[in-house]
Short mmCIF file of C-alpha atoms in Angstrom, two decimals:
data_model
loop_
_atom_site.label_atom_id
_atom_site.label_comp_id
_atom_site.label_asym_id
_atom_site.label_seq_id
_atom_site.Cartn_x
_atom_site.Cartn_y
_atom_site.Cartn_z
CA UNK A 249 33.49 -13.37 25.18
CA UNK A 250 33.58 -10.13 23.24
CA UNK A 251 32.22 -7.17 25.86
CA UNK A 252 29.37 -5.30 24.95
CA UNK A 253 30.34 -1.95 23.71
CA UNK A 254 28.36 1.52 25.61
CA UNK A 255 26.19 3.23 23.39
CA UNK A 256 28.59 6.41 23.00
CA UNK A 257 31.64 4.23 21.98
CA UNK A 258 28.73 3.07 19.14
CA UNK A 259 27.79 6.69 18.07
CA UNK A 260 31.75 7.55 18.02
CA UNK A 261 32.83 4.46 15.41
CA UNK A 262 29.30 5.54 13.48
CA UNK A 263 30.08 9.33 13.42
CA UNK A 264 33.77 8.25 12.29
CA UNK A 265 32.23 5.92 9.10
CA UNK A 266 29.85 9.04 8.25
CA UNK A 267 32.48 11.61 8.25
CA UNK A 268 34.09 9.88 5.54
CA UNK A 269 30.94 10.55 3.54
CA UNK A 270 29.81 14.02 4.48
CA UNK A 271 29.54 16.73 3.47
CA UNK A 272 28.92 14.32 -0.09
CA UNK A 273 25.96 12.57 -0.84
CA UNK A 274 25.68 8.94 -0.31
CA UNK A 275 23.82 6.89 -2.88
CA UNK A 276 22.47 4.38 -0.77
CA UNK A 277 22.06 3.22 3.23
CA UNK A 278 21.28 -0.24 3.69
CA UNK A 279 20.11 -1.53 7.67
CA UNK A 280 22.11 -5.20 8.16
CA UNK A 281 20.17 -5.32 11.59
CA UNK A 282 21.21 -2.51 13.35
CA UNK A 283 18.29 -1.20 16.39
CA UNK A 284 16.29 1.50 15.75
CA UNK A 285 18.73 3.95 17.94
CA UNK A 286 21.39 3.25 15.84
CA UNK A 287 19.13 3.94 12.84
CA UNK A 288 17.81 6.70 14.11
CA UNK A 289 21.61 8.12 14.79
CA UNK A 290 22.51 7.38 10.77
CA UNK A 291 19.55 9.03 9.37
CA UNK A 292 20.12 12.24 11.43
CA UNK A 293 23.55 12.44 9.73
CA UNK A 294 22.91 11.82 6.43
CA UNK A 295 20.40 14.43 4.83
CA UNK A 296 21.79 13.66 1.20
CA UNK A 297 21.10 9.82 1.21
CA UNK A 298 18.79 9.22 -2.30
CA UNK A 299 18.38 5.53 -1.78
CA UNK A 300 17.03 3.00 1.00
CA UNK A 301 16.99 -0.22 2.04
CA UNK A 302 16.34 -0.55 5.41
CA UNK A 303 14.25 -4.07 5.90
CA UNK A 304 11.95 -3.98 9.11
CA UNK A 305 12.13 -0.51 10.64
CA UNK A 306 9.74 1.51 13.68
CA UNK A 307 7.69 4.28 13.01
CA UNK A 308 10.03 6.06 14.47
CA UNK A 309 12.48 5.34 12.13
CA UNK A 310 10.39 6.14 9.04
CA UNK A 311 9.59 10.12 11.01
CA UNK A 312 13.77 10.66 11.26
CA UNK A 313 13.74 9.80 7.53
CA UNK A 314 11.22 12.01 6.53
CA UNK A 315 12.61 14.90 8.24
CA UNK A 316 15.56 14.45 7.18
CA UNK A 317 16.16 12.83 4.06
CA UNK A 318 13.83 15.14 1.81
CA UNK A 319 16.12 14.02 -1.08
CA UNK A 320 15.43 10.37 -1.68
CA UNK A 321 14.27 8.70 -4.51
CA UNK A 322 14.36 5.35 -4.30
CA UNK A 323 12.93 3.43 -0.72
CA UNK A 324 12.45 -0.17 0.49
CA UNK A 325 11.30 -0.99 3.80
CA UNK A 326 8.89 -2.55 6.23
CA UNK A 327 6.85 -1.25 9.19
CA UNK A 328 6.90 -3.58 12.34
CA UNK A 329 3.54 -2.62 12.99
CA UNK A 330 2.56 -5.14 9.71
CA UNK A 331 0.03 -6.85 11.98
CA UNK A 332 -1.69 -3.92 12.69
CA UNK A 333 -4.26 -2.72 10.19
CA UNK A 334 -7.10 -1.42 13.28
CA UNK A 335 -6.65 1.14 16.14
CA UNK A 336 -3.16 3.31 17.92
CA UNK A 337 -0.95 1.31 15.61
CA UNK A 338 -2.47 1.65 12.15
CA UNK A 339 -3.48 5.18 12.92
CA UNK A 340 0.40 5.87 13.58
CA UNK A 341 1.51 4.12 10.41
CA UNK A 342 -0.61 5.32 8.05
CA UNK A 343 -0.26 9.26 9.60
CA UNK A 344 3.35 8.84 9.40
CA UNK A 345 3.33 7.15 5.50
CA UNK A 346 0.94 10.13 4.52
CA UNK A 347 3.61 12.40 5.79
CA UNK A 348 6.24 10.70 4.33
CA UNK A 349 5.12 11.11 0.36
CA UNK A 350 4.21 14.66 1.06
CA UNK A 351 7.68 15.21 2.38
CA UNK A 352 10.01 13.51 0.03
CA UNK A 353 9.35 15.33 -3.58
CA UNK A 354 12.11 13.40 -5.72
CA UNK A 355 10.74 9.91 -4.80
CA UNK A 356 10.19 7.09 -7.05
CA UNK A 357 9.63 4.18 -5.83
CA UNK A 358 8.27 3.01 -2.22
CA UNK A 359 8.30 -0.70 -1.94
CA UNK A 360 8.12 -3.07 0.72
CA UNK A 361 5.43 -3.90 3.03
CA UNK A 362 3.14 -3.00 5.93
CA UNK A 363 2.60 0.01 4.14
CA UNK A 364 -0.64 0.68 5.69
CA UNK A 365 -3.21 3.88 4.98
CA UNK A 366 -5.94 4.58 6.02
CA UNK A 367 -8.68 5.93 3.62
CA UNK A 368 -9.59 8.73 5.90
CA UNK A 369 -5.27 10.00 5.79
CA UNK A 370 -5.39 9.30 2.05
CA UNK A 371 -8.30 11.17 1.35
CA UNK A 372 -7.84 14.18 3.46
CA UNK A 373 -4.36 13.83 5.16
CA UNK A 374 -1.49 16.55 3.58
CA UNK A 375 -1.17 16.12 -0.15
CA UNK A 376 1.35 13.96 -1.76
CA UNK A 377 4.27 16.08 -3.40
CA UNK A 378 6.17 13.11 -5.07
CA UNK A 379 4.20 13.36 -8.19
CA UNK A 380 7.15 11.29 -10.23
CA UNK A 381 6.39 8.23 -7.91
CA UNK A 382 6.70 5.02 -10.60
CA UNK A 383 6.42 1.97 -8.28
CA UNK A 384 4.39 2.32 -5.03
CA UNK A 385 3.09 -0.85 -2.74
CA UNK A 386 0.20 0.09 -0.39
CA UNK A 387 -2.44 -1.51 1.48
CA UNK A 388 -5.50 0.94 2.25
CA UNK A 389 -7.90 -0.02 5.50
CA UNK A 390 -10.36 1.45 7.34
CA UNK A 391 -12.74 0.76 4.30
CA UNK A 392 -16.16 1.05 5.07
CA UNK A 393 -17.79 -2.38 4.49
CA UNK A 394 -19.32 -3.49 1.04
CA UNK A 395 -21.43 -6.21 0.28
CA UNK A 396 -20.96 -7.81 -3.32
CA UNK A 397 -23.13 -10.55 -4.51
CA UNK A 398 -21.63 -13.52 -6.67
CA UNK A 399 -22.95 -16.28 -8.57
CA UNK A 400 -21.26 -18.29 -11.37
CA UNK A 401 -22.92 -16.03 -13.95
CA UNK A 402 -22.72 -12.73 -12.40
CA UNK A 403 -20.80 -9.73 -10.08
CA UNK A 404 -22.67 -7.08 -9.04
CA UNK A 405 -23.30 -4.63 -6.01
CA UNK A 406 -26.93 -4.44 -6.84
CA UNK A 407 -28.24 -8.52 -7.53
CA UNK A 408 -30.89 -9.80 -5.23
CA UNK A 409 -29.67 -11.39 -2.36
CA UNK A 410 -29.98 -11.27 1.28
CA UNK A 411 -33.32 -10.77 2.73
CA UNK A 412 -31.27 -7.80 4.53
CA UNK A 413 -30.58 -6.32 1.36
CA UNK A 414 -33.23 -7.67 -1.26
CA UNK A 415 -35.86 -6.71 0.68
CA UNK A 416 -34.72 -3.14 1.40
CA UNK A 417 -35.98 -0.15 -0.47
CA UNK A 418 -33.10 1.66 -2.55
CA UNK A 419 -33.35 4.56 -0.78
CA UNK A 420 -33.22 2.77 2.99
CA UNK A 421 -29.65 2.53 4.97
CA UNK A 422 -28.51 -0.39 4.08
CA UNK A 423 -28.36 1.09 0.52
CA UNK A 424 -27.12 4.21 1.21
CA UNK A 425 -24.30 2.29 3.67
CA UNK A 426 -23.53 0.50 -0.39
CA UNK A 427 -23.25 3.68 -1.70
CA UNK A 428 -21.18 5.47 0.51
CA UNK A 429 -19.02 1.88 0.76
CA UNK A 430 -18.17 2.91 -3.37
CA UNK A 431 -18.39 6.61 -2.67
CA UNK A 432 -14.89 6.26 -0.74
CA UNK A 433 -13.15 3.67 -2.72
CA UNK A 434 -13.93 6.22 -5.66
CA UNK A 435 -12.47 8.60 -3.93
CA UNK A 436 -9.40 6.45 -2.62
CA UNK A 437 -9.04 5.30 -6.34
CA UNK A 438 -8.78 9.18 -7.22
CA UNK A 439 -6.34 9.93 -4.98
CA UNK A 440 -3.77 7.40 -6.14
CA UNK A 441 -4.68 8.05 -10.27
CA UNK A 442 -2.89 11.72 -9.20
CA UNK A 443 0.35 9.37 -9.88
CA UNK A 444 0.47 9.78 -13.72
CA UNK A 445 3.91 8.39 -13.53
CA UNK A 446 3.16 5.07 -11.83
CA UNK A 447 4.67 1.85 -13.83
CA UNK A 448 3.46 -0.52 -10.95
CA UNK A 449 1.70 -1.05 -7.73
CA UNK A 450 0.95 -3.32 -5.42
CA UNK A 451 -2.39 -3.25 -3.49
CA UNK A 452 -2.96 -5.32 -0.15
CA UNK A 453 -0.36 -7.68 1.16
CA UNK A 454 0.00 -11.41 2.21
CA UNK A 455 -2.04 -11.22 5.68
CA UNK A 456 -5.43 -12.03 5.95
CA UNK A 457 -7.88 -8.76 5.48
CA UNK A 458 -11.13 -9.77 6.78
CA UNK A 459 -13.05 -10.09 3.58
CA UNK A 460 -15.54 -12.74 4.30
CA UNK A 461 -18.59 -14.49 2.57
CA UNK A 462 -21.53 -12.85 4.47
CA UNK A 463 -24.98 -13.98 4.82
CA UNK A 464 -24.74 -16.91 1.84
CA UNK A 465 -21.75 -18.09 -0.32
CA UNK A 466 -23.31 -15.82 -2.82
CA UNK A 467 -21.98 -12.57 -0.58
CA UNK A 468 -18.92 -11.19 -0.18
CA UNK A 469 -18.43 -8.70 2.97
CA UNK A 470 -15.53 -7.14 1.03
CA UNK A 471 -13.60 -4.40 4.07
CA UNK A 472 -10.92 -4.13 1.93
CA UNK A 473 -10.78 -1.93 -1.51
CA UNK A 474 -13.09 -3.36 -4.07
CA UNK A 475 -11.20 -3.59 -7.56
CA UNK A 476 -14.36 -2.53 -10.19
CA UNK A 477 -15.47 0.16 -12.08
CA UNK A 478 -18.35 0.66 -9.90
CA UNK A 479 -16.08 1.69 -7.30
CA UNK A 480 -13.38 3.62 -9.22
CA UNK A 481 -10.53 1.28 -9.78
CA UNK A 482 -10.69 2.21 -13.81
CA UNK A 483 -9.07 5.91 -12.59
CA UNK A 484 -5.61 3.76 -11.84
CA UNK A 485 -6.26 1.05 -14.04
CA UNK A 486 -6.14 3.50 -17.12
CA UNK A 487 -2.82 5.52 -16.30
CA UNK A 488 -1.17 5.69 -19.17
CA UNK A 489 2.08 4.41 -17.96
CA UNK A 490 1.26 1.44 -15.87
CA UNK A 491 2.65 -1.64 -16.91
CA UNK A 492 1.52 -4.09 -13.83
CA UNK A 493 -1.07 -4.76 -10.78
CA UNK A 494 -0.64 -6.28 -8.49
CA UNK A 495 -3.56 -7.39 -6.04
CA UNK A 496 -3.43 -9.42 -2.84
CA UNK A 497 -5.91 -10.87 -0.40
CA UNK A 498 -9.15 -10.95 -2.29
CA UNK A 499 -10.34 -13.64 -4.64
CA UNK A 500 -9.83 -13.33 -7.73
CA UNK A 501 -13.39 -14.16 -9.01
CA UNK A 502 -14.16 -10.66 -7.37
CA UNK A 503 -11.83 -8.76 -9.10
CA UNK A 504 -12.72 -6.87 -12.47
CA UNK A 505 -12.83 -9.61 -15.10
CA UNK A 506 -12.92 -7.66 -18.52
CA UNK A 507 -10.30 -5.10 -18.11
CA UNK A 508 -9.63 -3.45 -21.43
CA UNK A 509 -5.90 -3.66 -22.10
CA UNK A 510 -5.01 -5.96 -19.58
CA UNK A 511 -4.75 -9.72 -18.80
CA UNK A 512 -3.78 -12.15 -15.87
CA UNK A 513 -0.26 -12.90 -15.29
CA UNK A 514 -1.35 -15.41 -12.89
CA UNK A 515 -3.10 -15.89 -9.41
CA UNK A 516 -1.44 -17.69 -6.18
CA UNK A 517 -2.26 -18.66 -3.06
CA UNK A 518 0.06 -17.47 -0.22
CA UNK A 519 -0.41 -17.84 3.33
CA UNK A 520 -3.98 -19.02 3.07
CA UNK A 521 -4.32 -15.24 1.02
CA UNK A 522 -5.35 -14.65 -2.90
CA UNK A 523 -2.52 -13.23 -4.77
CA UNK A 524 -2.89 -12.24 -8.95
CA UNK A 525 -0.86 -9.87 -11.05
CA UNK A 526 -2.16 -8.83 -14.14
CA UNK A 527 -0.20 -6.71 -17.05
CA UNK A 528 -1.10 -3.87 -20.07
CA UNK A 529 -1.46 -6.41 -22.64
CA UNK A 530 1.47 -4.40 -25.16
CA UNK A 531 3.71 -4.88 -22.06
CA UNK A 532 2.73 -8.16 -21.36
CA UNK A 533 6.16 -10.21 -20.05
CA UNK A 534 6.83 -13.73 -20.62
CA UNK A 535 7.15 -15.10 -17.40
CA UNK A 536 4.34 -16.11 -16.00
CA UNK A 537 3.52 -15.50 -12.41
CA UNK A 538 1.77 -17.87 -9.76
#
């Protein structure tokens, strides 16, 4: 039975691998399972790294990477606090994400998932400075709620419904509670259209969300980001350089149906969660998806 080896004999073979490397950049770290120590240890010696691929990784992690390796461009990874989208843990995710693109100036591309934000961090948290980012995946929470009526023949915000809602003056709370619900979502949507250089990105991911028919099967309680032009999405949807959406865990009979320029690659089921992609019609591919 091979002994376990002390954690300082660990840091010596690890500082002996990386001295091979430094003071030279290394073009990419990958994680094949190491603990978040050893991680840790890796990314504190290697300030020059441009690419990652480091699979499930802490917060922690993800804050030794940030202060350190200013100079990547190209990341994949996951947060093992997927699961959690409310309270301590989503709060610590979405702070250190936030921190993350306003850190790392040269990035590109961000993929992976439990990439969770809040709408409050995006909104107001410390501005993004990787303006070249081309292919981002993100799931934003903490949405207030919205309420979106659906019938065979019609979408809308605003349809009678609900005595809660249908019987309520415009000007009431329950009203302004719908406007605000779209005030933020505009306002999330504006944020991320600051990308001019996005190709693709990936909204939501393949856990459940919490958007559930409310009140009749004609309402929606949407908590998640609502993808119309009511609420903003047309800011990202006409970027000039994005080729593909990608949208998970809402149905897609509430997502924007007549989308100038684009057209459904295909829509999935996965996990019990609604999955469609849709692409700019002039870069439409030929595989179809779903």
């Amino acid at each position: 039975m091979q002994k376990k080896k002390k954690p300082f004999a660990v840091e010596k073979e690890i500082t002996n691998v990386v001295s091979k490397y430094l003071p030279h950049p290394l073009a990419t770290l990958l994680n094949s399972g190491e603990g978040e120590f050893t991680m840790v240890f890796l990314v504190l010696r290697l300030p020059f790294v441009t690419r990652l691929d480091l699979g499930i990784i802490s917060v922690g992690v993800l804050a030794a990477v940030t202060r350190i390796c200013r100079a990547v461009v190209y990341s994949r990874f996951s947060l093992t606090d997927i699961y959690a989208r409310v309270g301590p843990s989503a709060r610590r995710c979405s702070e250190q994400l936030c921190q993350f693109f306003a850190a790392c100036s040269e990035l590109k591309e961000c993929l992976g998932d439990g990439h969770i934000i809040r709408a409050e961090d995006l909104i107001n948290g410390p501005e993004w400075t990787c303006t070249g980012l081309e292919k981002l995946d993100v799931e934003v929470v903490d949405l207030p709620e919205l309420y979106v009526y659906v019938s065979e023949f019609q979408i809308s915000t605003q349809s009678p419904g609900p005595r809660f809602l249908s019987n309520e003056n415009p000007e009431t709370e329950v009203w302004r509670q719908q406007r605000h619900a779209h005030a933020v979502r505009k306002q999330v949507f504006s944020t991320l259209a600051r990308l001019k250089n996005l190709t693709e990105i990936k909204f939501g991911s393949d856990e459940q969300t919490g958007n559930t028919f409310g009140y009749s099967n004609l309402w929606h309680k949407i908590t998640s980001l609502y993808f119309s032009e009511e609420s903003g999405f047309g800011e990202v949807a006409c970027l000039p350089r994005l080729e593909k959406l990608e949208i998970w865990g809402i149905s897609p009979v509430l997502l924007i149906r007549h989308l100038e320029g684009w057209e459904w690659g295909g829509t999935s089921d996965v996990n019990g969660v609604r999955h469609a992609v849709l692409y700019r019609r002039e870069w439409r591919v030929l595989t179809e998806i779903g």
